[in-house]
Amino acid sequence: MENKPLHENLDETLLKAAVLQEPATDKISEVHDAVGSVEDGGVVTSLLPLGQQSTIPPEPWSIVGHCSCGACTVTLRRPRGLMSFRCHCSTCREAYANDPVTKGSYSTPSLDWCCNVKYEGPITFTNTFAFSGVCLKRGACSRCKQPVVSLGRGLMTGFTFANVNVINSGLPAEHQIRPEFNMFYNSGNQAGEDDLNTYHSDIGSLVGFVGKLAARISMCRSCCCAWPR
């Protein structure tokens, strides 16, 4: 018996179902189990031959997270944004002291263009400044004090940092965001490495962060002018 590629078996199954009106669900499930699905930032690649694959973007603005008391919400155009990470610098640790998940061990921001993040509720903002030129207007819930969003200033103008722990409150467990890397690790208490790529020194952290951000921007299709509304 000739061994055919899985996508050809799937095509034949779909054709047979269409002509004979036979259910194709079981066979498609077999092929799906053998191949699996591909997910990247909420985009799923179908099991069609190369060139006929389709991607299904998440419904814009469907991701809504909330702070621990529920008074503040954060809505994303799409999950994950440009990138998510853990920052161990002293300023971030102080800002996340009232985060019920990290308890000030590190911050967990998800960075995206400011047009891709909306927030509502009683948020109190405080300005912070760093020697690197990264200035943030940090917002925390006025009631439970959990950090919610930070607005980029200085070199970070145009970007918004949403708290991953707030975002994950609006996602099912299997789709929750996991940070990609640690930065300024030596500045913190060396907690939360969790097998993530880790930049230890200040210089290494800055170079790694800027490099990753530049790469994501160069490939980005998530800004408001490119992502479906």
PDB file of C-alpha atoms in Angstrom:
ATOM      1  CA  MET A   1       0.000   0.000   0.000  1.00  0.00           C
ATOM      2  CA  GLU A   2       1.389   3.378  -1.006  1.00  0.00           C
ATOM      3  CA  ASN A   3       2.223   5.715   1.878  1.00  0.00           C
ATOM      4  CA  LYS A   4       0.894   9.137   1.005  1.00  0.00           C
ATOM      5  CA  PRO A   5       1.653  12.418   2.747  1.00  0.00           C
ATOM      6  CA  LEU A   6      -0.804  13.180   5.508  1.00  0.00           C
ATOM      7  CA  HIS A   7      -2.156  16.257   3.764  1.00  0.00           C
ATOM      8  CA  GLU A   8      -3.004  14.146   0.677  1.00  0.00           C
ATOM      9  CA  ASN A   9      -4.909  11.685   2.902  1.00  0.00           C
ATOM     10  CA  LEU A  10      -6.783  14.607   4.376  1.00  0.00           C
ATOM     11  CA  ASP A  11      -7.628  16.011   0.919  1.00  0.00           C
ATOM     12  CA  GLU A  12      -8.978  12.618  -0.191  1.00  0.00           C
ATOM     13  CA  THR A  13     -11.043  12.334   2.984  1.00  0.00           C
ATOM     14  CA  LEU A  14     -12.595  15.747   2.481  1.00  0.00           C
ATOM     15  CA  LEU A  15     -13.366  14.961  -1.172  1.00  0.00           C
ATOM     16  CA  LYS A  16     -14.973  11.657  -0.246  1.00  0.00           C
ATOM     17  CA  ALA A  17     -17.075  13.342   2.408  1.00  0.00           C
ATOM     18  CA  ALA A  18     -18.249  15.950  -0.077  1.00  0.00           C
ATOM     19  CA  VAL A  19     -19.175  13.447  -2.829  1.00  0.00           C
ATOM     20  CA  LEU A  20     -20.592  10.573  -0.744  1.00  0.00           C
ATOM     21  CA  GLN A  21     -21.831  12.750   2.098  1.00  0.00           C
ATOM     22  CA  GLU A  22     -19.904  10.590   4.549  1.00  0.00           C
ATOM     23  CA  PRO A  23     -18.643  12.044   7.837  1.00  0.00           C
ATOM     24  CA  ALA A  24     -14.978  12.939   7.684  1.00  0.00           C
ATOM     25  CA  THR A  25     -14.610  13.951  11.315  1.00  0.00           C
ATOM     26  CA  ASP A  26     -12.860  10.794  12.550  1.00  0.00           C
ATOM     27  CA  LYS A  27     -10.290  10.740   9.753  1.00  0.00           C
ATOM     28  CA  ILE A  28      -9.547  14.447  10.105  1.00  0.00           C
ATOM     29  CA  SER A  29      -9.114  13.907  13.819  1.00  0.00           C
ATOM     30  CA  GLU A  30      -6.615  11.112  13.096  1.00  0.00           C
ATOM     31  CA  VAL A  31      -4.571  13.318  10.814  1.00  0.00           C
ATOM     32  CA  HIS A  32      -4.764  16.221  13.260  1.00  0.00           C
ATOM     33  CA  ASP A  33      -3.523  13.987  16.087  1.00  0.00           C
ATOM     34  CA  ALA A  34      -0.618  12.820  13.938  1.00  0.00           C
ATOM     35  CA  VAL A  35       0.448  16.254  12.787  1.00  0.00           C
ATOM     36  CA  GLY A  36      -0.752  18.574  15.546  1.00  0.00           C
ATOM     37  CA  SER A  37      -1.543  22.230  15.160  1.00  0.00           C
ATOM     38  CA  VAL A  38       0.840  25.154  15.018  1.00  0.00           C
ATOM     39  CA  GLU A  39       0.140  28.117  17.259  1.00  0.00           C
ATOM     40  CA  ASP A  40       2.077  31.371  17.341  1.00  0.00           C
ATOM     41  CA  GLY A  41       0.637  34.370  19.092  1.00  0.00           C
ATOM     42  CA  GLY A  42      -2.872  32.995  18.775  1.00  0.00           C
ATOM     43  CA  VAL A  43      -2.512  32.251  15.040  1.00  0.00           C
ATOM     44  CA  VAL A  44      -3.305  28.666  14.044  1.00  0.00           C
ATOM     45  CA  THR A  45      -1.987  27.104  10.816  1.00  0.00           C
ATOM     46  CA  SER A  46      -4.402  24.708   9.134  1.00  0.00           C
ATOM     47  CA  LEU A  47      -3.561  21.188   7.924  1.00  0.00           C
ATOM     48  CA  LEU A  48      -3.705  22.027   4.229  1.00  0.00           C
ATOM     49  CA  PRO A  49      -0.817  21.595   1.761  1.00  0.00           C
ATOM     50  CA  LEU A  50       1.844  24.279   1.672  1.00  0.00           C
ATOM     51  CA  GLY A  51       0.542  27.264  -0.280  1.00  0.00           C
ATOM     52  CA  GLN A  52      -3.039  26.532   0.735  1.00  0.00           C
ATOM     53  CA  GLN A  53      -2.594  27.022   4.461  1.00  0.00           C
ATOM     54  CA  SER A  54      -4.704  29.643   6.160  1.00  0.00           C
ATOM     55  CA  THR A  55      -4.201  31.523   9.389  1.00  0.00           C
ATOM     56  CA  ILE A  56      -6.954  32.511  11.769  1.00  0.00           C
ATOM     57  CA  PRO A  57      -6.099  35.628  13.819  1.00  0.00           C
ATOM     58  CA  PRO A  58      -7.675  35.979  17.235  1.00  0.00           C
ATOM     59  CA  GLU A  59     -10.685  38.232  17.377  1.00  0.00           C
ATOM     60  CA  PRO A  60      -9.306  41.771  17.824  1.00  0.00           C
ATOM     61  CA  TRP A  61      -9.799  43.217  21.304  1.00  0.00           C
ATOM     62  CA  SER A  62     -11.093  39.882  22.656  1.00  0.00           C
ATOM     63  CA  ILE A  63      -8.420  39.532  25.370  1.00  0.00           C
ATOM     64  CA  VAL A  64      -9.598  41.297  28.543  1.00  0.00           C
ATOM     65  CA  GLY A  65      -7.732  40.919  31.829  1.00  0.00           C
ATOM     66  CA  HIS A  66      -8.415  42.498  35.206  1.00  0.00           C
ATOM     67  CA  CYS A  67      -6.539  43.352  38.378  1.00  0.00           C
ATOM     68  CA  SER A  68      -6.911  41.275  41.526  1.00  0.00           C
ATOM     69  CA  CYS A  69      -9.911  43.270  42.805  1.00  0.00           C
ATOM     70  CA  GLY A  70     -11.537  43.582  39.367  1.00  0.00           C
ATOM     71  CA  ALA A  71     -11.745  47.375  39.373  1.00  0.00           C
ATOM     72  CA  CYS A  72      -9.292  47.845  36.478  1.00  0.00           C
ATOM     73  CA  THR A  73      -9.260  46.097  33.124  1.00  0.00           C
ATOM     74  CA  VAL A  74      -6.718  45.787  30.328  1.00  0.00           C
ATOM     75  CA  THR A  75      -7.851  44.941  26.797  1.00  0.00           C
ATOM     76  CA  LEU A  76      -5.408  43.803  24.101  1.00  0.00           C
ATOM     77  CA  ARG A  77      -5.781  43.868  20.351  1.00  0.00           C
ATOM     78  CA  ARG A  78      -3.986  40.515  20.322  1.00  0.00           C
ATOM     79  CA  PRO A  79      -2.282  38.307  22.928  1.00  0.00           C
ATOM     80  CA  ARG A  80       1.437  38.536  23.708  1.00  0.00           C
ATOM     81  CA  GLY A  81       2.097  41.791  21.862  1.00  0.00           C
ATOM     82  CA  LEU A  82       5.632  42.313  20.606  1.00  0.00           C
ATOM     83  CA  MET A  83       7.259  40.405  23.454  1.00  0.00           C
ATOM     84  CA  SER A  84       6.879  39.480  27.121  1.00  0.00           C
ATOM     85  CA  PHE A  85       9.642  39.233  29.700  1.00  0.00           C
ATOM     86  CA  ARG A  86      10.645  39.492  33.354  1.00  0.00           C
ATOM     87  CA  CYS A  87      12.636  42.491  34.538  1.00  0.00           C
ATOM     88  CA  HIS A  88      14.610  42.200  37.789  1.00  0.00           C
ATOM     89  CA  CYS A  89      15.786  45.815  38.086  1.00  0.00           C
ATOM     90  CA  SER A  90      15.209  47.552  41.428  1.00  0.00           C
ATOM     91  CA  THR A  91      12.668  49.996  39.966  1.00  0.00           C
ATOM     92  CA  CYS A  92      10.493  47.209  38.552  1.00  0.00           C
ATOM     93  CA  ARG A  93      10.727  45.162  41.738  1.00  0.00           C
ATOM     94  CA  GLU A  94       9.549  48.132  43.749  1.00  0.00           C
ATOM     95  CA  ALA A  95       6.709  48.824  41.302  1.00  0.00           C
ATOM     96  CA  TYR A  96       5.535  45.182  41.521  1.00  0.00           C
ATOM     97  CA  ALA A  97       5.684  44.956  45.323  1.00  0.00           C
ATOM     98  CA  ASN A  98       1.865  44.666  45.425  1.00  0.00           C
ATOM     99  CA  ASP A  99       1.547  42.195  42.582  1.00  0.00           C
ATOM    100  CA  PRO A 100      -0.081  39.079  44.099  1.00  0.00           C
ATOM    101  CA  VAL A 101       1.820  36.746  41.745  1.00  0.00           C
ATOM    102  CA  THR A 102       5.404  38.016  41.756  1.00  0.00           C
ATOM    103  CA  LYS A 103       5.263  39.827  45.130  1.00  0.00           C
ATOM    104  CA  GLY A 104       7.985  42.202  44.013  1.00  0.00           C
ATOM    105  CA  SER A 105      10.524  39.560  42.936  1.00  0.00           C
ATOM    106  CA  TYR A 106      10.414  40.908  39.365  1.00  0.00           C
ATOM    107  CA  SER A 107       8.053  42.599  36.928  1.00  0.00           C
ATOM    108  CA  THR A 108       6.198  40.750  34.159  1.00  0.00           C
ATOM    109  CA  PRO A 109       5.477  43.204  31.329  1.00  0.00           C
ATOM    110  CA  SER A 110       4.091  42.408  27.901  1.00  0.00           C
ATOM    111  CA  LEU A 111       5.280  45.127  25.535  1.00  0.00           C
ATOM    112  CA  ASP A 112       3.241  46.335  22.565  1.00  0.00           C
ATOM    113  CA  TRP A 113       2.456  49.464  20.580  1.00  0.00           C
ATOM    114  CA  CYS A 114       0.347  51.893  22.586  1.00  0.00           C
ATOM    115  CA  CYS A 115      -2.477  51.641  20.035  1.00  0.00           C
ATOM    116  CA  ASN A 116      -2.844  47.924  20.799  1.00  0.00           C
ATOM    117  CA  VAL A 117      -3.600  48.301  24.503  1.00  0.00           C
ATOM    118  CA  LYS A 118      -6.640  49.817  26.229  1.00  0.00           C
ATOM    119  CA  TYR A 119      -7.150  50.187  29.965  1.00  0.00           C
ATOM    120  CA  GLU A 120      -9.966  51.357  32.214  1.00  0.00           C
ATOM    121  CA  GLY A 121     -10.607  51.848  35.896  1.00  0.00           C
ATOM    122  CA  PRO A 122      -9.203  53.781  38.850  1.00  0.00           C
ATOM    123  CA  ILE A 123      -5.493  53.756  37.973  1.00  0.00           C
ATOM    124  CA  THR A 124      -2.883  55.835  39.790  1.00  0.00           C
ATOM    125  CA  PHE A 125       0.197  56.729  37.741  1.00  0.00           C
ATOM    126  CA  THR A 126       3.747  57.354  38.965  1.00  0.00           C
ATOM    127  CA  ASN A 127       6.708  58.400  36.802  1.00  0.00           C
ATOM    128  CA  THR A 128       9.953  56.440  37.028  1.00  0.00           C
ATOM    129  CA  PHE A 129      13.286  57.141  35.351  1.00  0.00           C
ATOM    130  CA  ALA A 130      16.279  54.915  34.555  1.00  0.00           C
ATOM    131  CA  PHE A 131      19.855  55.707  33.563  1.00  0.00           C
ATOM    132  CA  SER A 132      19.289  53.826  30.305  1.00  0.00           C
ATOM    133  CA  GLY A 133      16.752  56.411  29.123  1.00  0.00           C
ATOM    134  CA  VAL A 134      13.854  54.029  29.681  1.00  0.00           C
ATOM    135  CA  CYS A 135      11.242  56.183  31.413  1.00  0.00           C
ATOM    136  CA  LEU A 136       7.834  54.819  32.337  1.00  0.00           C
ATOM    137  CA  LYS A 137       4.589  56.208  33.630  1.00  0.00           C
ATOM    138  CA  ARG A 138       3.602  53.251  35.790  1.00  0.00           C
ATOM    139  CA  GLY A 139      -0.059  52.648  36.543  1.00  0.00           C
ATOM    140  CA  ALA A 140      -1.431  50.587  39.418  1.00  0.00           C
ATOM    141  CA  CYS A 141      -4.997  49.985  40.583  1.00  0.00           C
ATOM    142  CA  SER A 142      -5.929  52.627  43.136  1.00  0.00           C
ATOM    143  CA  ARG A 143      -7.760  50.022  45.221  1.00  0.00           C
ATOM    144  CA  CYS A 144      -5.754  46.763  45.262  1.00  0.00           C
ATOM    145  CA  LYS A 145      -2.465  48.438  44.204  1.00  0.00           C
ATOM    146  CA  GLN A 146      -1.638  45.727  41.640  1.00  0.00           C
ATOM    147  CA  PRO A 147       0.404  47.129  38.714  1.00  0.00           C
ATOM    148  CA  VAL A 148      -1.750  47.232  35.591  1.00  0.00           C
ATOM    149  CA  VAL A 149      -0.036  49.117  32.746  1.00  0.00           C
ATOM    150  CA  SER A 150       3.028  51.273  32.184  1.00  0.00           C
ATOM    151  CA  LEU A 151       3.168  53.935  29.480  1.00  0.00           C
ATOM    152  CA  GLY A 152       6.460  54.415  27.692  1.00  0.00           C
ATOM    153  CA  ARG A 153       8.223  57.758  27.976  1.00  0.00           C
ATOM    154  CA  GLY A 154      11.622  58.926  26.755  1.00  0.00           C
ATOM    155  CA  LEU A 155      13.135  56.208  24.549  1.00  0.00           C
ATOM    156  CA  MET A 156      10.032  54.061  25.109  1.00  0.00           C
ATOM    157  CA  THR A 157       7.512  56.621  23.837  1.00  0.00           C
ATOM    158  CA  GLY A 158       4.885  54.888  21.702  1.00  0.00           C
ATOM    159  CA  PHE A 159       4.936  51.619  23.666  1.00  0.00           C
ATOM    160  CA  THR A 160       2.740  50.300  26.472  1.00  0.00           C
ATOM    161  CA  PHE A 161       3.711  47.614  28.973  1.00  0.00           C
ATOM    162  CA  ALA A 162       0.783  45.557  30.282  1.00  0.00           C
ATOM    163  CA  ASN A 163       1.165  43.324  33.324  1.00  0.00           C
ATOM    164  CA  VAL A 164       1.191  39.710  32.087  1.00  0.00           C
ATOM    165  CA  ASN A 165      -0.450  38.564  35.330  1.00  0.00           C
ATOM    166  CA  VAL A 166      -3.371  40.907  34.651  1.00  0.00           C
ATOM    167  CA  ILE A 167      -3.649  39.697  31.042  1.00  0.00           C
ATOM    168  CA  ASN A 168      -3.540  36.034  32.084  1.00  0.00           C
ATOM    169  CA  SER A 169      -6.567  36.568  34.323  1.00  0.00           C
ATOM    170  CA  GLY A 170      -8.590  36.831  31.103  1.00  0.00           C
ATOM    171  CA  LEU A 171      -7.074  33.780  29.377  1.00  0.00           C
ATOM    172  CA  PRO A 172      -7.726  30.043  29.898  1.00  0.00           C
ATOM    173  CA  ALA A 173      -4.820  28.153  31.451  1.00  0.00           C
ATOM    174  CA  GLU A 174      -3.700  26.546  28.189  1.00  0.00           C
ATOM    175  CA  HIS A 175      -3.341  29.945  26.470  1.00  0.00           C
ATOM    176  CA  GLN A 176      -1.744  31.962  29.231  1.00  0.00           C
ATOM    177  CA  ILE A 177       1.317  34.022  28.348  1.00  0.00           C
ATOM    178  CA  ARG A 178       4.714  32.879  29.556  1.00  0.00           C
ATOM    179  CA  PRO A 179       7.550  35.437  29.555  1.00  0.00           C
ATOM    180  CA  GLU A 180      10.297  34.789  27.028  1.00  0.00           C
ATOM    181  CA  PHE A 181      13.392  35.929  28.934  1.00  0.00           C
ATOM    182  CA  ASN A 182      14.798  37.519  32.087  1.00  0.00           C
ATOM    183  CA  MET A 183      16.734  40.789  32.109  1.00  0.00           C
ATOM    184  CA  PHE A 184      18.806  42.638  34.752  1.00  0.00           C
ATOM    185  CA  TYR A 185      18.934  39.320  36.615  1.00  0.00           C
ATOM    186  CA  ASN A 186      22.009  40.240  38.670  1.00  0.00           C
ATOM    187  CA  SER A 187      20.218  43.334  39.977  1.00  0.00           C
ATOM    188  CA  GLY A 188      17.466  41.295  41.612  1.00  0.00           C
ATOM    189  CA  ASN A 189      17.221  38.481  44.120  1.00  0.00           C
ATOM    190  CA  GLN A 190      17.905  35.753  41.510  1.00  0.00           C
ATOM    191  CA  ALA A 191      14.360  34.408  41.618  1.00  0.00           C
ATOM    192  CA  GLY A 192      12.165  33.276  38.729  1.00  0.00           C
ATOM    193  CA  GLU A 193      14.777  32.175  36.187  1.00  0.00           C
ATOM    194  CA  ASP A 194      12.635  29.108  35.357  1.00  0.00           C
ATOM    195  CA  ASP A 195      14.758  27.910  32.414  1.00  0.00           C
ATOM    196  CA  LEU A 196      14.149  31.151  30.507  1.00  0.00           C
ATOM    197  CA  ASN A 197      16.872  32.861  28.491  1.00  0.00           C
ATOM    198  CA  THR A 198      18.489  35.166  31.027  1.00  0.00           C
ATOM    199  CA  TYR A 199      20.534  38.337  30.640  1.00  0.00           C
ATOM    200  CA  HIS A 200      22.506  38.808  33.835  1.00  0.00           C
ATOM    201  CA  SER A 201      24.450  42.060  33.501  1.00  0.00           C
ATOM    202  CA  ASP A 202      23.154  45.580  32.888  1.00  0.00           C
ATOM    203  CA  ILE A 203      24.946  45.894  29.544  1.00  0.00           C
ATOM    204  CA  GLY A 204      23.927  42.421  28.431  1.00  0.00           C
ATOM    205  CA  SER A 205      20.322  43.136  29.376  1.00  0.00           C
ATOM    206  CA  LEU A 206      20.208  46.390  27.429  1.00  0.00           C
ATOM    207  CA  VAL A 207      21.817  44.856  24.344  1.00  0.00           C
ATOM    208  CA  GLY A 208      19.550  41.803  24.490  1.00  0.00           C
ATOM    209  CA  PHE A 209      16.400  43.855  25.025  1.00  0.00           C
ATOM    210  CA  VAL A 210      17.135  46.332  22.224  1.00  0.00           C
ATOM    211  CA  GLY A 211      18.122  43.530  19.852  1.00  0.00           C
ATOM    212  CA  LYS A 212      14.958  41.555  20.473  1.00  0.00           C
ATOM    213  CA  LEU A 213      12.759  44.642  20.241  1.00  0.00           C
ATOM    214  CA  ALA A 214      14.367  45.732  16.949  1.00  0.00           C
ATOM    215  CA  ALA A 215      13.895  42.246  15.504  1.00  0.00           C
ATOM    216  CA  ARG A 216      10.219  42.110  16.546  1.00  0.00           C
ATOM    217  CA  ILE A 217       9.538  45.583  15.154  1.00  0.00           C
ATOM    218  CA  SER A 218      11.146  44.671  11.822  1.00  0.00           C
ATOM    219  CA  MET A 219       8.783  41.685  11.480  1.00  0.00           C
ATOM    220  CA  CYS A 220       5.800  43.305  13.181  1.00  0.00           C
ATOM    221  CA  ARG A 221       2.338  43.268  11.661  1.00  0.00           C
ATOM    222  CA  SER A 222       0.515  44.102  14.875  1.00  0.00           C
ATOM    223  CA  CYS A 223       0.458  47.888  14.821  1.00  0.00           C
ATOM    224  CA  CYS A 224      -2.942  49.503  14.406  1.00  0.00           C
ATOM    225  CA  CYS A 225      -2.282  50.187  10.728  1.00  0.00           C
ATOM    226  CA  ALA A 226      -1.566  46.500   9.971  1.00  0.00           C
ATOM    227  CA  TRP A 227      -3.750  44.432  12.315  1.00  0.00           C
ATOM    228  CA  PRO A 228      -7.448  43.838  11.603  1.00  0.00           C
ATOM    229  CA  ARG A 229      -9.688  46.162  13.566  1.00  0.00           C
TER     230      ARG A 229
END
